[in-house]
Coordinates of C-alpha atoms and ligand atoms in Angstrom, one line a residue:
X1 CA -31.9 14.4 3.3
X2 CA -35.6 13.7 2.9
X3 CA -38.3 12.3 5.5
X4 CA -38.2 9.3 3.6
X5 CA -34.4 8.7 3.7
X6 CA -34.4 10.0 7.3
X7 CA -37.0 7.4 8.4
X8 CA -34.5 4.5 6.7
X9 CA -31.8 6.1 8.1
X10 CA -32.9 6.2 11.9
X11 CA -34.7 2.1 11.4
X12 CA -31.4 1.2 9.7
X13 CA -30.0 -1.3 11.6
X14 CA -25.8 -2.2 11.1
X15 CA -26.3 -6.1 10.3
X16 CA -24.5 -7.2 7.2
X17 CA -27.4 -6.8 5.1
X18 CA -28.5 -3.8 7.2
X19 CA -25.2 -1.9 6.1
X20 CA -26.0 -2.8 2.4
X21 CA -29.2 -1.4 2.9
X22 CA -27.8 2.0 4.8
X23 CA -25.0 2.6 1.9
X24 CA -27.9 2.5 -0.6
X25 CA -30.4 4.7 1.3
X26 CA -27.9 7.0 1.5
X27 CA -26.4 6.9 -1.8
X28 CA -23.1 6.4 -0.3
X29 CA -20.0 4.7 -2.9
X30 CA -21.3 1.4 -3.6
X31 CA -18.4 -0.7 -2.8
X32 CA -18.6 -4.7 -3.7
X33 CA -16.8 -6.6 -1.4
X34 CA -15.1 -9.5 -3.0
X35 CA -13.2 -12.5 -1.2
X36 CA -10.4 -12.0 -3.8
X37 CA -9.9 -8.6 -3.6
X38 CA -6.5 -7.6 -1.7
X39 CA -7.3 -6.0 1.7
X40 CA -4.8 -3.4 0.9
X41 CA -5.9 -1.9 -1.7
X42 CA -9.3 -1.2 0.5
X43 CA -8.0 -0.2 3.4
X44 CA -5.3 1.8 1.8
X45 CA -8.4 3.6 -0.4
X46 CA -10.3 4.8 2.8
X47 CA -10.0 8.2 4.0
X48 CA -12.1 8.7 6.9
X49 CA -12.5 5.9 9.7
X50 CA -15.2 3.9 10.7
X51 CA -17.7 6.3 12.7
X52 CA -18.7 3.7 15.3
X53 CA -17.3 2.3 19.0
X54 CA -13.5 1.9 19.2
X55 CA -13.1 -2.0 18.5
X56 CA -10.0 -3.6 17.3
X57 CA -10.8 -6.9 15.4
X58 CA -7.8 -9.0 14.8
X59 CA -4.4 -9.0 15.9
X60 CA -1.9 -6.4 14.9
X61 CA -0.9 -7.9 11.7
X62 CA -3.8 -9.2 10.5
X63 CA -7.1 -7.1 11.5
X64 CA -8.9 -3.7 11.4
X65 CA -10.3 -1.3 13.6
X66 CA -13.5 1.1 13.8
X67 CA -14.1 4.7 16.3
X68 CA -10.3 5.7 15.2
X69 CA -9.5 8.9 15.9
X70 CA -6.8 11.2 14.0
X71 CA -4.1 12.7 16.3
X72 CA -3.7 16.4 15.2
X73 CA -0.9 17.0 13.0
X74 CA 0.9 19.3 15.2
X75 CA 0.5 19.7 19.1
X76 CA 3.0 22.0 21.3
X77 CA 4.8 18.5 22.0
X78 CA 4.6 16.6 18.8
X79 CA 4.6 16.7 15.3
X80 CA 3.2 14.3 12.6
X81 CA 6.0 13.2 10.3
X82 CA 4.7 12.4 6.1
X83 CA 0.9 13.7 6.8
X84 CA 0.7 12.5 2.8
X85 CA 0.4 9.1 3.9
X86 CA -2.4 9.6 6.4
X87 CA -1.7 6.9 8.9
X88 CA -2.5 9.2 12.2
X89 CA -5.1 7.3 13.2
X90 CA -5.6 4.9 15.9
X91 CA -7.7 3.9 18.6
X92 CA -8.9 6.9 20.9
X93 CA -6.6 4.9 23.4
X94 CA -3.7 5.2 21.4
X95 CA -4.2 9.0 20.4
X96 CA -4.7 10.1 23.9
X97 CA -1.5 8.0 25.3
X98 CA 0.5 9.8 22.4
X99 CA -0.5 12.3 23.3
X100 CA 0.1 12.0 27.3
X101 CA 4.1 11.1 26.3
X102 CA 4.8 13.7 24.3
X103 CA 3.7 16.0 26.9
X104 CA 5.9 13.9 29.5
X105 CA 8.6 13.3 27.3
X106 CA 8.8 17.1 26.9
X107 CA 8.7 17.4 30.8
X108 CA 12.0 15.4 30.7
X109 CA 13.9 17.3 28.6
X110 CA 13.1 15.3 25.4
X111 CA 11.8 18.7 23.1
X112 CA 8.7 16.9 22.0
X113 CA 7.9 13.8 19.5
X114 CA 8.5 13.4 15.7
X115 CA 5.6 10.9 15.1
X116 CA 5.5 8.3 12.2
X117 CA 3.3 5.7 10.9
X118 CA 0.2 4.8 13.6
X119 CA -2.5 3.6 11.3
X120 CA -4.7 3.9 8.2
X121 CA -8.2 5.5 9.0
X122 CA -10.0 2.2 9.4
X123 CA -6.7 -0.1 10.1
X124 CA -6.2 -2.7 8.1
X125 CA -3.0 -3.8 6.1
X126 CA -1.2 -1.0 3.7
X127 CA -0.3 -0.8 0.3
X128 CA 3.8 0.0 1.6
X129 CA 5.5 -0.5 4.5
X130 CA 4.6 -2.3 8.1
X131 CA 3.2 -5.5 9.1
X132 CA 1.7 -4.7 11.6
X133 CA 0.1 -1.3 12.8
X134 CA -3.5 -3.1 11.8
X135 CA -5.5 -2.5 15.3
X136 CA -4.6 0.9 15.8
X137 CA -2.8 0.1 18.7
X138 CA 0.8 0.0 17.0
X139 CA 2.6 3.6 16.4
X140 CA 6.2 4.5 15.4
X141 CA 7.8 7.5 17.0
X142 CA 11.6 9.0 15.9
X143 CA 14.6 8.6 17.5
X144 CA 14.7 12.1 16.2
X145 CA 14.0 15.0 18.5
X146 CA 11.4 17.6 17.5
X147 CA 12.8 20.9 16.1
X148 CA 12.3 23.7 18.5
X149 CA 10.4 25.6 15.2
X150 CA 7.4 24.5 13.2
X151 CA 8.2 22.1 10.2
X152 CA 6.7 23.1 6.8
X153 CA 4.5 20.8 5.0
X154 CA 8.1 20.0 3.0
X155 CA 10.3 19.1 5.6
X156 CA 7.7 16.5 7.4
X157 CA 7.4 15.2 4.1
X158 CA 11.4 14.6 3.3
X159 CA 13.1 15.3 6.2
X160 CA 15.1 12.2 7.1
X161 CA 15.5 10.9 10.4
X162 CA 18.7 10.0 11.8
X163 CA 19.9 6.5 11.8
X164 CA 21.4 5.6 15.1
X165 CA 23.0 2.2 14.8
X166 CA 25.9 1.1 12.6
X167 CA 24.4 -1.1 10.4
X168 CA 27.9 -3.5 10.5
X169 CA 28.4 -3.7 14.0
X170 CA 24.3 -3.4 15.1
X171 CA 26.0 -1.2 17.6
X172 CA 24.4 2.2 17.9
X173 CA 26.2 5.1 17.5
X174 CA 27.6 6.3 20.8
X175 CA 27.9 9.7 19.5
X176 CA 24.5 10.1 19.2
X177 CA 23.3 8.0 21.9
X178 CA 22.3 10.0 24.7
X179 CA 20.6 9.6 28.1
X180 CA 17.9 11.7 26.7
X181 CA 17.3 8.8 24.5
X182 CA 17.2 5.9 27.0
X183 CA 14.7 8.6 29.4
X184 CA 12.5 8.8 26.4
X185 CA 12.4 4.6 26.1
X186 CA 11.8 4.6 29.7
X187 CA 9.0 6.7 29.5
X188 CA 7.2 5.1 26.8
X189 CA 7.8 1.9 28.9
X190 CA 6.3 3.5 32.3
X191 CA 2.3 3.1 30.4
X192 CA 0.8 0.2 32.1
X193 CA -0.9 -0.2 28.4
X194 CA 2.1 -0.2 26.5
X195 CA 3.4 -3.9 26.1
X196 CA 6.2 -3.5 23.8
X197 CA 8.7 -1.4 22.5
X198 CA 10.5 -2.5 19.4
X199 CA 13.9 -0.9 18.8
X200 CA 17.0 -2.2 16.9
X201 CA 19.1 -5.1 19.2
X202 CA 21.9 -2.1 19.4
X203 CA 19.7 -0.2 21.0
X204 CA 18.2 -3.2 23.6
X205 CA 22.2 -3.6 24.0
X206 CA 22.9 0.2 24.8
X207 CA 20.5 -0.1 27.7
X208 CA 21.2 -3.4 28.8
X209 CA 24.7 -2.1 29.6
X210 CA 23.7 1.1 30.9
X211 CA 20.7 1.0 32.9
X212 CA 21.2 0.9 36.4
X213 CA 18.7 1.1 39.4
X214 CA 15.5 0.4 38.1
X215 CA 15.8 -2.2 35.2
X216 CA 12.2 -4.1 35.3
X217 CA 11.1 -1.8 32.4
X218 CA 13.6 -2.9 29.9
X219 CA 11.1 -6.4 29.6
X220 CA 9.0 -4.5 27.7
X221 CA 11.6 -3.1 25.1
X222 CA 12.1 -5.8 22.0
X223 CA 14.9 -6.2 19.9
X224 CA 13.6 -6.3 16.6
X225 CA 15.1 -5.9 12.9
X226 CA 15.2 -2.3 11.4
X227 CA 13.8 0.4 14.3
X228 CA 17.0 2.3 14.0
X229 CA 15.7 5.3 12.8
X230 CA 12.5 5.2 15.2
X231 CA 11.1 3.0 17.7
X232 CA 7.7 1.0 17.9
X233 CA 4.9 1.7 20.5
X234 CA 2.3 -1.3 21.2
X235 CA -0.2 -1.2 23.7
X236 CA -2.4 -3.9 24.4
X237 CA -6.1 -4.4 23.3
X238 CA -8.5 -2.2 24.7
X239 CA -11.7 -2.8 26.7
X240 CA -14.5 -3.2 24.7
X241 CA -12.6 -5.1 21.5
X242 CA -13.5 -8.3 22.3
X243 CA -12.6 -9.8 18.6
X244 CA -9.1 -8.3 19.6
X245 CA -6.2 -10.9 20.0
X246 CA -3.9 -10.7 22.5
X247 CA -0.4 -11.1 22.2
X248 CA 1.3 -13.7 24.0
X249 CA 3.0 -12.0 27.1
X250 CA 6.8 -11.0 27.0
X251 CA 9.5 -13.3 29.1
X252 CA 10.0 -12.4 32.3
X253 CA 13.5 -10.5 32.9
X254 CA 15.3 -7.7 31.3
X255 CA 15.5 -9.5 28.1
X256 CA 19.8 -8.9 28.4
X257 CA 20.5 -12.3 28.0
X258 CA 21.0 -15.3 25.5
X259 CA 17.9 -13.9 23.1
X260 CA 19.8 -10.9 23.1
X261 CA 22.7 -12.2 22.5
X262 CA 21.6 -14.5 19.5
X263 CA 21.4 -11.1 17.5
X264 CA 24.6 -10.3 17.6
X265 CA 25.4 -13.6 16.1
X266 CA 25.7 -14.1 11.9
X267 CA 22.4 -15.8 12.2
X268 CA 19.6 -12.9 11.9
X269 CA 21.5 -11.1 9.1
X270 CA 21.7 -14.2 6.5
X271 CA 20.4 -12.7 3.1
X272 CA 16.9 -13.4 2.8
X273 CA 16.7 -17.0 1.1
X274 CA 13.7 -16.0 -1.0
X275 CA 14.2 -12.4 -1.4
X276 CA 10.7 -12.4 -3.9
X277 CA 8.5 -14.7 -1.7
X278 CA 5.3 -12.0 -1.3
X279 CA 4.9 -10.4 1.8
X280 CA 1.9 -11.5 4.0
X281 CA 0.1 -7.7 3.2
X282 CA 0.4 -8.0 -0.4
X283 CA -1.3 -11.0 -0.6
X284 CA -3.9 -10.7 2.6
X285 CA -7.4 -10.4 1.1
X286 CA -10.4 -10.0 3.2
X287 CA -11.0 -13.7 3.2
X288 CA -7.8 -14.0 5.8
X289 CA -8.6 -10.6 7.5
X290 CA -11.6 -11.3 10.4
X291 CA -14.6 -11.5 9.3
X292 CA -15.9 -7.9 11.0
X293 CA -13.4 -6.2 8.5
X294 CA -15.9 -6.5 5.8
X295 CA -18.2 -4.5 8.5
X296 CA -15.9 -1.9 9.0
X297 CA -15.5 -1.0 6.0
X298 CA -18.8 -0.6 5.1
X299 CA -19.8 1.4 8.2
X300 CA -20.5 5.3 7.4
X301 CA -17.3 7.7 8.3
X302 CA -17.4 11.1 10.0
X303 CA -18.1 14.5 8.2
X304 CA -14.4 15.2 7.6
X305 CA -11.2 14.2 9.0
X306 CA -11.5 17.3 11.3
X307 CA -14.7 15.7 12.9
X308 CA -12.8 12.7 13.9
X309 CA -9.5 14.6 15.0
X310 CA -8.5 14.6 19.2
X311 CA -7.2 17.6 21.0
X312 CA -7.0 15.8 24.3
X313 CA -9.8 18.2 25.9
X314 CA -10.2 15.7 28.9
X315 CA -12.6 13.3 27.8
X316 CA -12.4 10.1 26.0
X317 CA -12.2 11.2 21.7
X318 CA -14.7 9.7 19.5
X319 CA -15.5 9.6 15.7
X320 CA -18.5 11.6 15.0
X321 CA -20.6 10.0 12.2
X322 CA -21.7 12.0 9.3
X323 CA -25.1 11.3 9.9
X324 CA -26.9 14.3 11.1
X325 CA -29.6 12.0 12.8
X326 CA -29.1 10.6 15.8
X327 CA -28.1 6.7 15.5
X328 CA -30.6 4.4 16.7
X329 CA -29.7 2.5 19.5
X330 CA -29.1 -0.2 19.9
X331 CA -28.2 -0.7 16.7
X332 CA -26.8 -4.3 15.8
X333 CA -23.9 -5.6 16.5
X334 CA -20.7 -6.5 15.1
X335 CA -18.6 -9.7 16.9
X336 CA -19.9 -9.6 20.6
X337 CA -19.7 -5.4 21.0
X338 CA -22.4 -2.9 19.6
X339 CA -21.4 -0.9 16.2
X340 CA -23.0 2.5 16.4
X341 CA -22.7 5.0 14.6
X342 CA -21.5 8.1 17.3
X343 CA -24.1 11.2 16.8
X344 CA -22.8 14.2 16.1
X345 CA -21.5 16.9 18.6
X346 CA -19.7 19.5 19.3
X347 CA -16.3 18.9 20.7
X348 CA -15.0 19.2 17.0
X349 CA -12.9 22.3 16.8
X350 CA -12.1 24.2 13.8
X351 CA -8.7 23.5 11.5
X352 CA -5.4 25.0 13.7
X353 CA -3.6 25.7 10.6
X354 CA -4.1 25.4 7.0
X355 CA -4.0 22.0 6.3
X356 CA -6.2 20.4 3.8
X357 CA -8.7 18.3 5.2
X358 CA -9.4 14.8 3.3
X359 CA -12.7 15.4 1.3
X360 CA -16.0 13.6 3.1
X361 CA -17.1 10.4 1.6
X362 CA -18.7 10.2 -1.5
X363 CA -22.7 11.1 -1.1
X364 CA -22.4 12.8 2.1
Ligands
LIG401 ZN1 6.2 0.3 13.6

């Protein structure tokens, strides 16, 4: 980089126009944002996350997030299911409590986590699949155990998991329920930042007739259509996101009662009325995301995925910017909170296996 270009770089400031001004500095992929253009198709296009504070902006269908973090694609308790689709990113919160339950769900007998879908790099709605998972504070874990061996690139790509409720009955499969199962569910509930669990109604039924002693937990475990394959962690907004929107809080009780019961009725499994009606992501541009999302996606990434990747060494993970100057600070602001880019250090380890890393960003 030259003196010249260093000088912009450290009196850049991350306004609106200031981030214009940075991506052109820097030569970075100039990228016009235009209020018709479908937020999918940006957010699915980015690689890297935004290099700046963890801040969720939105709610968890409808929003973004920046300072995401990658969980590794294999740990000693977990292993990242269809790493083509790079959605292993989430807030540093959300990495490290992934991280944490796997590590206790191993501890009780549960031989480590299959992980699915968390998030895109940067958030933001996706070009297939999920509502939600927008924050980076949503993630979808199997109902799967992990195999005691390493999976090849192959097998997390097309391995299936198993589906554990009868699709006819919305009962699940009491030859493949097991108490390992309702331990794991228990566990994930145990997080005071985990909210909700969505699983199938067969499975909020299996517990709700099985469960004894303590049963406060199962308020936090929704029934929900589909997650009979996997279920869905949530954990609430984080401190520092104060464009974050909360969701409204879950009914006191078990949840074993007439709301249960109304899905085992003919009512939630009438054929879709308007089978074509558009889903809400493939028609979401960035005029209906918040209005920070523009932001995000302008802000500058880390140096690779690898830079941006946490190994749970003890403290809090953060994105490392690709700028090899030290951000000014303070540095503008995006919503109420302070977007700056993270300097550089050195808690970024090299690659555990061979995996190919995501290529940097265009111009750095
Ligand atoms: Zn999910």
């Amino acid at each position: 980089m030259t003196k010249r270009l260093r000088t912009i770089a450290r009196k850049t400031i991350l306004t609106l126009a200031g981030v214009a001004a940075f991506a052109g500095a820097l030569e970075l992929e100039a990228r016009p944002v235009m209020a018709e253009e479908l937020a999918k198709n940006l957010f699915g296009a980015e690689k890297l996350p935004a290099a700046t504070e963890p801040q969720s902006f939105g709610f968890y269908s409808k929003g973004c997030f920046t300072g995401g973090v990658a969980i590794p694609l294999d740990g000693d308790t977990w292993t990242v299911m269809r790493p083509s689709r790079n959605r292993r990113w989430g807030h540093p919160a959300m990495i490290a409590l992934l991280e944490k339950f796997s590590r206790d769900a191993e501890a009780d007998g549960w031989p480590g986590l299959l992980l699915g879908d968390i998030s895109q790099p940067r958030g933001g709605p996706m070009l297939t699949g999920h509502a939600s998972h927008q924050i980076g504070l949503d993630a979808d874990i199997w109902l799967t155990p992990k195999p005691r061996r390493d999976l090849t690139i192959a097998e997390r790509e097309n391995k299936s998991a198993t589906l554990m409720v009868d699709p006819k009955t919305h009962r699940v499969y009491d030859r493949l329920w097991t108490a390992q199962h309702t331990q794991l569910l228990k566990r994930a509930a145990s997080y005071p930042e985990v909210e909700r669990i969505l699983v199938n109604p067969g499975i909020k039924k299996k517990l709700c007739d099985t469960v004894t002693g303590d049963r406060g937990w199962l308020r936090k475990i929704r029934p929900f259509w589909g997650h009979d394959y996997h279920f869905h962690v949530r954990i609430g907004c984080q401190p520092g996101s104060h464009g974050c929107k909360e969701q409204a809080a879950t009914a006191a009780g078990d949840g074993c009662d007439k709301s249960l019961a109304w899905w085992f009725t003919e009512e939630p499994w009438r054929p879709n009325k308007n089978p074509d009606a558009p889903k809400a992501r493939d028609i979401m541009t960035m005029a209906n995301l918040p209005k920070e999302c523009r932001l995000v996606l302008q802000a500058p990434g880390p140096v690779s995925a690898e830079a941006a990747t946490y190994y749970g060494n003890g403290r809090p993970p953060v994105a490392v910017a690709a700028s090899p100057e030290p951000a000014p600070a303070p540095s503008g602001t995006i919503g109420e909170a302070p977007l700056t880019p993270v300097t550089a250090n050195a808690f970024a380890p090299t690659p555990k296996i061979g995996i190919p890393l995501p290529r940097p960003r265009p111009g750095n």
